[in-house]
Amino acid sequence: MKIVKKVAVALLIAFIAMQFYRPEKNQAQGDHTAQFLTETNPAAEIKIILQQTCYNCHSNHTEYPWYNNVAPVSYWLSNHIKDGKKHLNFSDWETYDIKKKDHKLEEIAEEVKEEEMPLKEYTWTHEEAKLTAEQRNAIVAWVQQTRALYQLNQQPK
Ligand code: HEC
């Protein structure tokens, strides 16, 4: 029994120590996705879906849940956000060239259609991010329209 107690105390100390390290927050202010929205011009319903279900991991601003104040959950969320932004960041849209924009849109449609995104772990705690079939279809249709714009721009002159 003694060893169990020692392990429990060690774990408790580790847990408390962890609380002192806080990963840097992802908190850009203002219209951080203005360029993306102006260029792709999503209808209001699409814009809301993207903002509510994707921006927390794919933009420079995350609305953190209260449990982000608890390590190691905070480390875990921080890594997800970093990883998500590396693959796709709506706040960095102006830094992508036309080909990349077109490709990212293609990936968005794929991920949404195959129900890979938003991540399952996210929808467990974010009821509003559970997309209906209509919402998924609406995203795919918007992607098709928008890709046409970029593909036209890619034609050789
Ligand atoms: C909880 C965080 C989270 C949310 C919310 C989220 N994603 Fe992601 N997304 C990630 C992570 C992490 C990756 C990279 C690893 C992977 O592909 O699983 C990723 C990857 C992607 C990729 C790139 C796939 C590739 O092949 O490079 C696309 C596109 C994408 N997400 C679209 C979306 C869209 C669209 C939404 C909203 C409908 C969304 N994601 C919501 C975390 C998230």
XYZ file of C-alpha atoms in Angstrom, residues 1-149:
149
model
C 0.000 0.000 0.000
C 2.886 2.277 0.863
C 4.215 2.353 -2.685
C 0.791 3.274 -4.031
C 0.700 6.218 -1.685
C 4.168 7.355 -2.766
C 3.236 7.158 -6.414
C 0.045 9.123 -5.733
C 2.001 11.861 -3.972
C 4.577 11.996 -6.789
C 1.789 12.297 -9.361
C 0.108 15.031 -7.387
C 3.357 16.997 -7.188
C 3.934 16.540 -10.933
C 0.387 17.735 -11.619
C 0.832 20.838 -9.471
C 4.223 21.623 -11.041
C 2.661 21.366 -14.495
C 0.239 24.184 -13.692
C 3.115 26.678 -13.655
C 3.827 26.276 -17.342
C 1.244 27.873 -19.612
C 1.552 27.516 -23.373
C 1.333 30.809 -25.222
C -2.236 31.575 -26.277
C -3.456 31.947 -29.834
C -5.209 35.291 -29.556
C -4.884 37.624 -32.541
C -7.338 40.524 -32.341
C -9.333 42.306 -35.038
C -10.202 41.084 -38.519
C -7.515 38.439 -38.719
C -9.272 36.578 -41.561
C -10.419 39.653 -43.505
C -8.374 38.742 -46.585
C -9.773 35.234 -46.698
C -13.375 36.422 -46.319
C -13.094 39.179 -48.908
C -11.503 36.928 -51.459
C -13.661 33.817 -51.100
C -16.817 35.734 -50.192
C -18.678 32.943 -48.384
C -22.439 33.308 -47.847
C -23.382 34.200 -44.266
C -24.279 30.603 -43.351
C -20.918 29.269 -44.598
C -19.039 32.003 -42.817
C -20.728 31.089 -39.539
C -19.926 27.393 -39.984
C -16.260 28.126 -40.656
C -16.028 30.525 -37.736
C -17.796 28.241 -35.294
C -16.298 24.931 -36.317
C -12.877 25.572 -37.853
C -11.400 28.868 -36.657
C -10.463 27.603 -33.199
C -7.788 25.371 -34.748
C -7.289 26.970 -38.171
C -6.887 30.680 -37.481
C -4.868 33.017 -35.286
C -7.644 33.343 -32.741
C -8.950 30.605 -30.461
C -11.887 30.888 -28.084
C -10.545 28.822 -25.224
C -12.771 26.675 -23.011
C -12.359 27.029 -19.199
C -10.515 23.700 -18.973
C -7.674 25.225 -20.950
C -6.610 26.600 -17.570
C -5.732 23.093 -16.465
C -2.471 21.419 -17.511
C -1.934 19.017 -19.240
C -5.172 19.784 -21.141
C -3.701 23.181 -22.051
C -0.620 21.490 -23.615
C -2.841 19.143 -25.563
C -5.043 21.947 -26.938
C -2.024 24.079 -27.763
C -0.492 21.261 -29.817
C -3.717 20.663 -31.696
C -3.952 24.346 -32.574
C -0.331 24.522 -33.722
C -0.738 21.415 -35.824
C -4.060 22.608 -37.269
C -2.612 26.015 -38.216
C 0.387 24.411 -39.876
C -1.942 22.571 -42.255
C -4.431 25.373 -42.815
C -4.619 28.893 -41.404
C -7.445 31.159 -42.536
C -5.579 34.108 -41.001
C -2.600 33.500 -43.328
C -4.623 33.300 -46.534
C -2.791 36.247 -48.147
C 0.512 34.376 -47.818
C -0.747 31.415 -49.910
C -0.275 31.540 -53.670
C -3.202 30.776 -55.994
C -2.243 27.151 -56.398
C -2.041 26.633 -52.668
C -5.368 28.381 -52.084
C -7.002 26.141 -54.651
C -5.443 23.053 -53.086
C -6.419 24.043 -49.535
C -10.012 24.531 -50.667
C -9.942 21.100 -52.273
C -8.740 19.635 -48.971
C -11.427 21.496 -47.019
C -14.153 19.937 -49.172
C -12.594 16.476 -48.811
C -12.151 16.670 -45.048
C -15.666 17.982 -44.523
C -17.284 15.512 -46.915
C -15.524 12.548 -45.330
C -16.421 13.832 -41.854
C -12.745 13.998 -40.886
C -13.133 17.652 -39.878
C -13.904 19.100 -37.446
C -11.970 16.571 -35.353
C -14.147 14.133 -33.414
C -12.605 15.132 -30.075
C -13.733 18.667 -30.794
C -17.373 17.834 -31.435
C -17.553 15.932 -28.104
C -17.254 19.255 -26.333
C -18.604 21.632 -29.006
C -22.181 20.753 -29.803
C -22.441 23.641 -32.326
C -19.643 22.081 -34.394
C -21.572 18.901 -35.229
C -22.324 19.489 -38.886
C -25.508 18.261 -40.530
C -25.491 16.705 -44.003
C -26.914 19.972 -45.418
C -24.162 22.005 -43.828
C -21.507 19.672 -45.238
C -23.088 19.912 -48.685
C -23.196 23.688 -48.437
C -19.463 23.801 -47.685
C -18.677 21.511 -50.607
C -20.780 23.657 -52.980
C -19.087 26.838 -51.772
C -15.670 25.224 -52.298
C -16.580 24.288 -55.872
C -17.630 27.834 -56.712
C -14.598 29.374 -55.105
C -12.123 26.969 -56.676
C -13.494 27.919 -60.095
C -12.353 31.474 -59.371
